[in-house]
PDB file of C-alpha atoms in Angstrom:
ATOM      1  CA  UNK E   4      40.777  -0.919 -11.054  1.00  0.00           C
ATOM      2  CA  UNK E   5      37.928   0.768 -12.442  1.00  0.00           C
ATOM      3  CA  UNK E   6      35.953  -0.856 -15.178  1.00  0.00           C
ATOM      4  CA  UNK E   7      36.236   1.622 -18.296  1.00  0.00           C
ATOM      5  CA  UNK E   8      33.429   1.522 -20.915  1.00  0.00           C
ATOM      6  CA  UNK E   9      34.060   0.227 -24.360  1.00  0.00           C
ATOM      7  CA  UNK E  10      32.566   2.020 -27.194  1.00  0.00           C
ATOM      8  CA  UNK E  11      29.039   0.088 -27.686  1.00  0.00           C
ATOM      9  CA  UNK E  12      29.858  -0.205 -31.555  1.00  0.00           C
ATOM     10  CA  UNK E  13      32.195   0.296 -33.764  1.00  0.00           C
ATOM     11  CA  UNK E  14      30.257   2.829 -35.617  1.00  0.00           C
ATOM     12  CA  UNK E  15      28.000   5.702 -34.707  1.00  0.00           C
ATOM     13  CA  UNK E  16      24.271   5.782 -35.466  1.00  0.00           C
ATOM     14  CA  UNK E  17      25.256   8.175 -38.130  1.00  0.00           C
ATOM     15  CA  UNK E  18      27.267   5.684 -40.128  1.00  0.00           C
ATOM     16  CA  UNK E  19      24.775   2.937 -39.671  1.00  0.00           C
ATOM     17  CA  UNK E  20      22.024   4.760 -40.731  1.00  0.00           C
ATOM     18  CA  UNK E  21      23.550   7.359 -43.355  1.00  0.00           C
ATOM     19  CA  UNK E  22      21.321   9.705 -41.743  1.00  0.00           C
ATOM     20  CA  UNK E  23      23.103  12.666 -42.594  1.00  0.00           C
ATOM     21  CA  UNK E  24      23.270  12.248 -45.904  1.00  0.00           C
ATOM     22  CA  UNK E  25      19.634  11.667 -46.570  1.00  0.00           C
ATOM     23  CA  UNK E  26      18.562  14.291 -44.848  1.00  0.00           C
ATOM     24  CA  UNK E  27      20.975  16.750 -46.796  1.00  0.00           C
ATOM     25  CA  UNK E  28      19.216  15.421 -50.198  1.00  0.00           C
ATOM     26  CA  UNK E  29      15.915  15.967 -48.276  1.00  0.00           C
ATOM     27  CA  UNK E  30      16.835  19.922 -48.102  1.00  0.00           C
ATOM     28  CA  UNK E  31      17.602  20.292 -51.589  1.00  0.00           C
ATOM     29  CA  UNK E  32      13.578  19.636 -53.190  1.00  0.00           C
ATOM     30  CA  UNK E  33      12.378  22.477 -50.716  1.00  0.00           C
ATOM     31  CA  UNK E  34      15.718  24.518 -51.843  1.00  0.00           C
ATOM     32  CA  UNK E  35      15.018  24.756 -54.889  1.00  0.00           C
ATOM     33  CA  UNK E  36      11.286  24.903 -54.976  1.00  0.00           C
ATOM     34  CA  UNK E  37      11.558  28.076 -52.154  1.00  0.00           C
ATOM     35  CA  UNK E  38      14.761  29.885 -54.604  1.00  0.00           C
ATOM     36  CA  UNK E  39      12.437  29.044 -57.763  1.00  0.00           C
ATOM     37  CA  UNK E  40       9.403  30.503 -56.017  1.00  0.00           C
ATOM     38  CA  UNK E  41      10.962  33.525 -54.595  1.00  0.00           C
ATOM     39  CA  UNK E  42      12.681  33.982 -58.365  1.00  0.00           C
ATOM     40  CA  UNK E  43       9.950  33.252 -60.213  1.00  0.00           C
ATOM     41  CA  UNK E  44       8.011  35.952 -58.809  1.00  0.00           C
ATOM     42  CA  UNK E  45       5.798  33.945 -56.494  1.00  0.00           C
ATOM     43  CA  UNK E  46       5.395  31.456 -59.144  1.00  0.00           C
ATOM     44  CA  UNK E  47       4.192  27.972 -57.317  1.00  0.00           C
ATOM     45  CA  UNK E  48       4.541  26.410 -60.883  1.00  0.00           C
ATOM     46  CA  UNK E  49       8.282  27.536 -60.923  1.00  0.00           C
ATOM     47  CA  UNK E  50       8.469  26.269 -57.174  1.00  0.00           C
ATOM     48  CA  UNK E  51       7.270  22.500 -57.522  1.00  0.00           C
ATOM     49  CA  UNK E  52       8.927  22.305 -61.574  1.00  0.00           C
ATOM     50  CA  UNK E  53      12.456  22.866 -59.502  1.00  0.00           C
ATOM     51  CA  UNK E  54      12.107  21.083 -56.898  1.00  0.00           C
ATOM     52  CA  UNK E  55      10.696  17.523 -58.821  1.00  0.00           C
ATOM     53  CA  UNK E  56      13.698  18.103 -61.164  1.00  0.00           C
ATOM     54  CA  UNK E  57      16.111  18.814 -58.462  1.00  0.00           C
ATOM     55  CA  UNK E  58      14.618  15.510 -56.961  1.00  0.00           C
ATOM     56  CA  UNK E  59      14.771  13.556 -59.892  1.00  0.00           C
ATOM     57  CA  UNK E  60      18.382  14.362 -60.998  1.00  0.00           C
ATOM     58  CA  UNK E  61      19.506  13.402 -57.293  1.00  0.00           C
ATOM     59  CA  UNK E  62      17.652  10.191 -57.929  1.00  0.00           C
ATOM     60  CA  UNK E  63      19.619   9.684 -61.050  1.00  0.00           C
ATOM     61  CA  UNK E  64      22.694  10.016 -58.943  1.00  0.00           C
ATOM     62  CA  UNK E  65      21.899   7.720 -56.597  1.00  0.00           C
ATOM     63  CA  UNK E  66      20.928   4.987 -58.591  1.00  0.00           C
ATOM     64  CA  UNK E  67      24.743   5.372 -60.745  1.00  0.00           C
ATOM     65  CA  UNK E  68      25.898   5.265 -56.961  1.00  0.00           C
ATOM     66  CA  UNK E  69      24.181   2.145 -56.639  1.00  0.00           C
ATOM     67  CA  UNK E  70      20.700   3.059 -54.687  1.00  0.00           C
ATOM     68  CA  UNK E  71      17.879   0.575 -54.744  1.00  0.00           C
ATOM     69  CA  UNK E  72      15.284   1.754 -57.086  1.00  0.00           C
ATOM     70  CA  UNK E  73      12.707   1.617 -54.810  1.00  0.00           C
ATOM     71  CA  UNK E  74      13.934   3.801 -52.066  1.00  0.00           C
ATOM     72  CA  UNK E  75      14.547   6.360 -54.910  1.00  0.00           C
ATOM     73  CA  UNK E  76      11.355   6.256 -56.363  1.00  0.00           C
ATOM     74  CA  UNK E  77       9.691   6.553 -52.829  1.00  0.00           C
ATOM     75  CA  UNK E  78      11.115  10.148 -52.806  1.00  0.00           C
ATOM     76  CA  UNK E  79      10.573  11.355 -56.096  1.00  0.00           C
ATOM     77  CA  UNK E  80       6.889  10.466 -55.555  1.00  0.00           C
ATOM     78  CA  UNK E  81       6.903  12.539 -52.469  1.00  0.00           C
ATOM     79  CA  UNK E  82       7.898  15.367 -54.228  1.00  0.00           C
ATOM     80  CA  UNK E  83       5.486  14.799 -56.900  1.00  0.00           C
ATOM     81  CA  UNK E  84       2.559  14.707 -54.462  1.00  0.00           C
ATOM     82  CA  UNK E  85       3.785  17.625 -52.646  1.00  0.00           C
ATOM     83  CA  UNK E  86       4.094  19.530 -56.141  1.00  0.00           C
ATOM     84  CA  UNK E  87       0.023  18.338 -56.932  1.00  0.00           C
ATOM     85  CA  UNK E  88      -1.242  19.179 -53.609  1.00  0.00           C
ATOM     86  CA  UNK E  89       0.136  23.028 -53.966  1.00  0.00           C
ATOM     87  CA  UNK E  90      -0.557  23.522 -57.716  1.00  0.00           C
ATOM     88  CA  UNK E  91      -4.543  21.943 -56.716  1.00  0.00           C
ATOM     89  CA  UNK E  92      -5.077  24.233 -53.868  1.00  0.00           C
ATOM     90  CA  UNK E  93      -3.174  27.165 -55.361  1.00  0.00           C
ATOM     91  CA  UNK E  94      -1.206  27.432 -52.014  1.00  0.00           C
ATOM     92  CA  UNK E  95       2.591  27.376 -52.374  1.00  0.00           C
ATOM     93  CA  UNK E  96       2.673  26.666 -48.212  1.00  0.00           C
ATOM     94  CA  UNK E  97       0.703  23.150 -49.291  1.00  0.00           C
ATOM     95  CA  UNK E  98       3.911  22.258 -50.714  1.00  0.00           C
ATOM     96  CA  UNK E  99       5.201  21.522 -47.502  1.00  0.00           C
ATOM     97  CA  UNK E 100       1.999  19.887 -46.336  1.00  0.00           C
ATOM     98  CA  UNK E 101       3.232  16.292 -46.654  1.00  0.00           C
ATOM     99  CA  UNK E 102       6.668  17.252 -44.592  1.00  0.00           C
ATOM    100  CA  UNK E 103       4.449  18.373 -41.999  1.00  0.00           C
ATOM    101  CA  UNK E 104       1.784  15.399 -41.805  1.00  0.00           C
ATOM    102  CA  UNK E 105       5.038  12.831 -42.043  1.00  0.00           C
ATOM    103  CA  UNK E 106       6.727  14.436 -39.451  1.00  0.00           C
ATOM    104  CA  UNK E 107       3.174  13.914 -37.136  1.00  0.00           C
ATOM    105  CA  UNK E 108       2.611  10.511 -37.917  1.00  0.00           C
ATOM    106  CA  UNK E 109       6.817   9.930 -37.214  1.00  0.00           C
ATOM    107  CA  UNK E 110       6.382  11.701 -33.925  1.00  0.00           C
ATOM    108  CA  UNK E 111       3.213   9.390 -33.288  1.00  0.00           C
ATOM    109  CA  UNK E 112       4.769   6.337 -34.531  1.00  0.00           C
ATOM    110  CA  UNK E 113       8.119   7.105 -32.307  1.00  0.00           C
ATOM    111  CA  UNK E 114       6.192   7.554 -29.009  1.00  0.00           C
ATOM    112  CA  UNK E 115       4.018   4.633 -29.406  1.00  0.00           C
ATOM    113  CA  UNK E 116       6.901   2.377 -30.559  1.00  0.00           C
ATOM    114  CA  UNK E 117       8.510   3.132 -27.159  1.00  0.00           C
ATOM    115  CA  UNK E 118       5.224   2.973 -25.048  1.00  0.00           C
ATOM    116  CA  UNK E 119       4.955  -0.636 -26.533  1.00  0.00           C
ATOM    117  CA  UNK E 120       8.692  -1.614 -25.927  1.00  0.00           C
ATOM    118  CA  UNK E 121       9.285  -1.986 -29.566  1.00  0.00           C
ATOM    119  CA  UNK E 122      11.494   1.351 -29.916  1.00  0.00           C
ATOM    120  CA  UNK E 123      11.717   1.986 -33.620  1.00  0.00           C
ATOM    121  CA  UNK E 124      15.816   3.007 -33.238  1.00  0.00           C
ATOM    122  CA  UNK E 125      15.968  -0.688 -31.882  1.00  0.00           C
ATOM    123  CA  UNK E 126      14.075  -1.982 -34.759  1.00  0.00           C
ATOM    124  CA  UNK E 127      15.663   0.309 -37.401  1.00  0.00           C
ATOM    125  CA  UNK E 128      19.520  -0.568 -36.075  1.00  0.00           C
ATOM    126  CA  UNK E 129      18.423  -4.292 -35.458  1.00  0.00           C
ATOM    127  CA  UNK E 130      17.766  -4.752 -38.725  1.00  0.00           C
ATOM    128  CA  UNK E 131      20.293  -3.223 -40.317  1.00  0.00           C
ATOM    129  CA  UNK E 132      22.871  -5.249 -37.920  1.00  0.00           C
ATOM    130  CA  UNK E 133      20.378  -8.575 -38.990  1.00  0.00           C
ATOM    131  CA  UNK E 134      19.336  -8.885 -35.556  1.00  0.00           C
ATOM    132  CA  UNK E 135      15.801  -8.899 -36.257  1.00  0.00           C
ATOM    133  CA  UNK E 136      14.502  -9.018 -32.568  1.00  0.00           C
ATOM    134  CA  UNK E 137      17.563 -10.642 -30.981  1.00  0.00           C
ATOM    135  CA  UNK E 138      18.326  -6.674 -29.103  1.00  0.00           C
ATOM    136  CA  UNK E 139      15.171  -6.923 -27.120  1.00  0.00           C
ATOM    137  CA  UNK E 140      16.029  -9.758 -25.054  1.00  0.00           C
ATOM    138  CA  UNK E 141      18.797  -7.972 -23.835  1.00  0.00           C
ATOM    139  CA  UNK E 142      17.299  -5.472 -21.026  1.00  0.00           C
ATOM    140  CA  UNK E 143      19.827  -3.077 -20.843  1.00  0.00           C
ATOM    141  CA  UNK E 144      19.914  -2.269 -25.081  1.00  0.00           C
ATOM    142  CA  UNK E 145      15.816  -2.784 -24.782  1.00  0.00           C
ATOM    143  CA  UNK E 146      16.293   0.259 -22.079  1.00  0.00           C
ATOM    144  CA  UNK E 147      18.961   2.373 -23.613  1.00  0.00           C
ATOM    145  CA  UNK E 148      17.513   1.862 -27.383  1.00  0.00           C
ATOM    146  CA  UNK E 149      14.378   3.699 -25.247  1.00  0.00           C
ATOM    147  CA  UNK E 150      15.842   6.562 -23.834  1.00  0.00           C
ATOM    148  CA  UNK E 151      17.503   7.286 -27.365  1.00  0.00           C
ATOM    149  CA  UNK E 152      14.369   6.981 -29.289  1.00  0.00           C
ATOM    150  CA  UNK E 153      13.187   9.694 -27.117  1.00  0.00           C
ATOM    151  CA  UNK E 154      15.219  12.327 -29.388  1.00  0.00           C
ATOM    152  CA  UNK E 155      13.787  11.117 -32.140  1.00  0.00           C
ATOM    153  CA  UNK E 156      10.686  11.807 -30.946  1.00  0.00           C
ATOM    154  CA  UNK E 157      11.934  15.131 -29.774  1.00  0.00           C
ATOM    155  CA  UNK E 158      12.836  16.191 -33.519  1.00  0.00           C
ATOM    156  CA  UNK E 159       9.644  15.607 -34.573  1.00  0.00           C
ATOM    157  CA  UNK E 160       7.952  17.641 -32.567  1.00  0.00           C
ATOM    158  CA  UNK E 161      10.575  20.862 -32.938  1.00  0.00           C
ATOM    159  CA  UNK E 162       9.768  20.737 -36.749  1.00  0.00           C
ATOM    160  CA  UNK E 163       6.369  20.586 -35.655  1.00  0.00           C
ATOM    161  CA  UNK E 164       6.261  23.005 -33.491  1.00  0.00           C
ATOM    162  CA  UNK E 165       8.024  25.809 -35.937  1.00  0.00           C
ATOM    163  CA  UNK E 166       6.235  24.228 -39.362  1.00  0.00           C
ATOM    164  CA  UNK E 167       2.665  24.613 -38.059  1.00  0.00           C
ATOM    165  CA  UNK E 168       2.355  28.237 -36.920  1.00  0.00           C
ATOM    166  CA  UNK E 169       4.036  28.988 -40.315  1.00  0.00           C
ATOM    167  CA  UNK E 170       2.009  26.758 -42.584  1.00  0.00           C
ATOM    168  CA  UNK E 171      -0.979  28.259 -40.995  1.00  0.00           C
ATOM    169  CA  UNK E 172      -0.062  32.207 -41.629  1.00  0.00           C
ATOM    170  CA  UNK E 173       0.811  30.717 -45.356  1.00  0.00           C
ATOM    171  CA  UNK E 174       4.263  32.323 -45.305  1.00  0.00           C
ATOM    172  CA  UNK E 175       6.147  30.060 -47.923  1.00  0.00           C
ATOM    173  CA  UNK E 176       9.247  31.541 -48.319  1.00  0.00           C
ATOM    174  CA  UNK E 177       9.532  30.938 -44.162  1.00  0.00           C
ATOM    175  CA  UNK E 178       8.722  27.360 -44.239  1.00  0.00           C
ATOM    176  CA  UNK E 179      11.511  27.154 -47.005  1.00  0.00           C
ATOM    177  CA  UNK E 180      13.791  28.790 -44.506  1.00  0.00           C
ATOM    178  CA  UNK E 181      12.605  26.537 -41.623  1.00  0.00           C
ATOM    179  CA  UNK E 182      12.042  23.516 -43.375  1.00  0.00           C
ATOM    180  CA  UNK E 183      16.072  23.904 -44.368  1.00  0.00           C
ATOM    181  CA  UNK E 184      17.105  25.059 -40.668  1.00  0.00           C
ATOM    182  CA  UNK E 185      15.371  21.723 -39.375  1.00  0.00           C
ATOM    183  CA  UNK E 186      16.274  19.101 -41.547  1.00  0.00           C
ATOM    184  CA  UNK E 187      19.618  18.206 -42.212  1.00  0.00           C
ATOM    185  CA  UNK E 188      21.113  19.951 -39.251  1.00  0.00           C
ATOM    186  CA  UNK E 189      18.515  18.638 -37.074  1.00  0.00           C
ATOM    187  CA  UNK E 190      18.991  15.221 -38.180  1.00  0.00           C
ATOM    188  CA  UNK E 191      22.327  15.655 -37.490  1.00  0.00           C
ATOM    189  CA  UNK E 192      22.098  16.745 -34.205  1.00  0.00           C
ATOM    190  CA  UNK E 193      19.535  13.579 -33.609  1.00  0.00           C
ATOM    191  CA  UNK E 194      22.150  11.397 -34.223  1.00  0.00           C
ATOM    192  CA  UNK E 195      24.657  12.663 -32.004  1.00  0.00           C
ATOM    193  CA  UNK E 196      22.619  13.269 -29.104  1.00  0.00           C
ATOM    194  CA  UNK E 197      20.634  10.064 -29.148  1.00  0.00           C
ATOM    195  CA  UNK E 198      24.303   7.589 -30.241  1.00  0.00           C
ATOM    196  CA  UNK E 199      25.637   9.390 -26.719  1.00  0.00           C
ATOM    197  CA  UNK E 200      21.910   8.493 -25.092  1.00  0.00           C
ATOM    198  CA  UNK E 201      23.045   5.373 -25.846  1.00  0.00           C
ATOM    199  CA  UNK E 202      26.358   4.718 -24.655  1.00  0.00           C
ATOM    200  CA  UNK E 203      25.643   6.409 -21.546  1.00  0.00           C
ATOM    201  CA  UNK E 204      22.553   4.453 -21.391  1.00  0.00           C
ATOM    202  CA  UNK E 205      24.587   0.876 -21.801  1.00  0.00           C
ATOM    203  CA  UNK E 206      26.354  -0.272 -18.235  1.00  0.00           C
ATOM    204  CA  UNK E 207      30.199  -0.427 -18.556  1.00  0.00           C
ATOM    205  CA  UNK E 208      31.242  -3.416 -19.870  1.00  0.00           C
ATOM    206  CA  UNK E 209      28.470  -4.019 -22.376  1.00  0.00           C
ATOM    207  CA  UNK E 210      29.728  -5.624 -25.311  1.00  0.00           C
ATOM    208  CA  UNK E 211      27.885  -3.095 -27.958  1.00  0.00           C
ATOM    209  CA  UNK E 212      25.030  -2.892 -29.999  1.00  0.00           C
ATOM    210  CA  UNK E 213      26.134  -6.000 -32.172  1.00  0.00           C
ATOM    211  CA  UNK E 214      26.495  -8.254 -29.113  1.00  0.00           C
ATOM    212  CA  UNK E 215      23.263  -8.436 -27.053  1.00  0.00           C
ATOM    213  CA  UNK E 216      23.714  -9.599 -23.821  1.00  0.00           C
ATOM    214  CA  UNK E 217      21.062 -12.043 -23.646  1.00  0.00           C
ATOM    215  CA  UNK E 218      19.984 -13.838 -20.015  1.00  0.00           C
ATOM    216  CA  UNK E 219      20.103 -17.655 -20.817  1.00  0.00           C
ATOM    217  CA  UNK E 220      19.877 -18.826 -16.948  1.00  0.00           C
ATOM    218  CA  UNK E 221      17.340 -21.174 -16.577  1.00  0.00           C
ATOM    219  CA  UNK E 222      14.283 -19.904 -14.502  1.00  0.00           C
ATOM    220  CA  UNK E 223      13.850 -21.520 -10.779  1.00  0.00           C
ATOM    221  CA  UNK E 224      10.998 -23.503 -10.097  1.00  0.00           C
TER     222      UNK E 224
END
């Protein structure tokens, strides 16, 4: 009989993480400061005055939904940066700026995370799942939690890739295009791709990411 293999979890990254649904409120700051700008007549003080109170009344909503106070304050003050930076330098594409160093330092952070065999989609899942470091004594979810942390790294670097060339020509109304285009769907995407990384990653009859298999033999002298 051939060994069949069991779904590594019971949910998907996606559900673990709500990543899709923080990365759809992440669109809707840039939405409205790029429909603002455009409206406003190029207006940057339009721009960032939409998109900190489209930030702040999703904030609201959270917190009636029961969000910690601290993770919504975290991206309202993003926002309000973002806003300062382009009203300081007069620049509506500096708006943006912070999206675009963040997404550097995550690509950074990703690659290095992996390099050191501490990948960050172990570390983020562990400790949602209260594993702390229990997953990395288990060689086959230290491996697969590896090869999916790869796409992470890979979404980085797309957004990257498109942000830059646009942020440098200082077309705004692009980047609010782009910056849409590459967030939520791309998030999306990130968890799909790197949740079937990871089961194909895990040998059949792995008991899933909440059960590490962990080698208690005792060494040979």
């Amino acid at each position: 009989m051939t060994a069949t293999r069991p779904d590594p979890a019971g949910e998907t990254f996606a559900e673990l993480l709500g990543g899709r649904r923080a990365a759809l409120d992440a669109t809707l700051g840039p939405l409205a400061f790029g429909i603002a700008f455009v409206a406003g007549g190029r207006s940057i003080e339009w721009g960032v005055g939409a998109a900190v109170a489209v930030t702040a009344a999703i904030g609201v909503w959270r917190l009636l939904r029961g969000d910690k106070l601290g993770a919504v304050l975290i991206g309202l003050l993003g926002v309000v940066v973002a806003a300062l930076i382009a009203l300081y330098t007069d620049r509506p594409e500096a708006f943006f700026l912070i999206r675009i160093a963040t997404n550097a330092a995550s690509a950074l952070a990703w690659a290095v995370s992996i390099v050191l065999r501490w990948p960050l989609l172990g570390v983020v899942v562990g400790g949602v799942l209260g594993q702390r470091g229990t997953w990395r004594r288990d060689p086959a979810l230290l491996r697969a939690y590896s090869r999916a942390s790869w796409i992470w790294v890979l979404q980085y670097v797309v957004r990257l890739a498109v942000w830059l060339p646009l942020f440098w020509a200082g077309q705004a109304e692009a980047l609010t295009v782009a910056t849409i285009a590459l967030t939520w769907p791309v998030v999306a995407a990130c968890l799909a791709v790197s949740w079937y990384v990871m089961r194909k990653s895990l040998p059949a009859g792995h008991r899933g990411l909440r059960h590490p298999v962990i080698d208690t033999t005792p060494a040979k002298v």
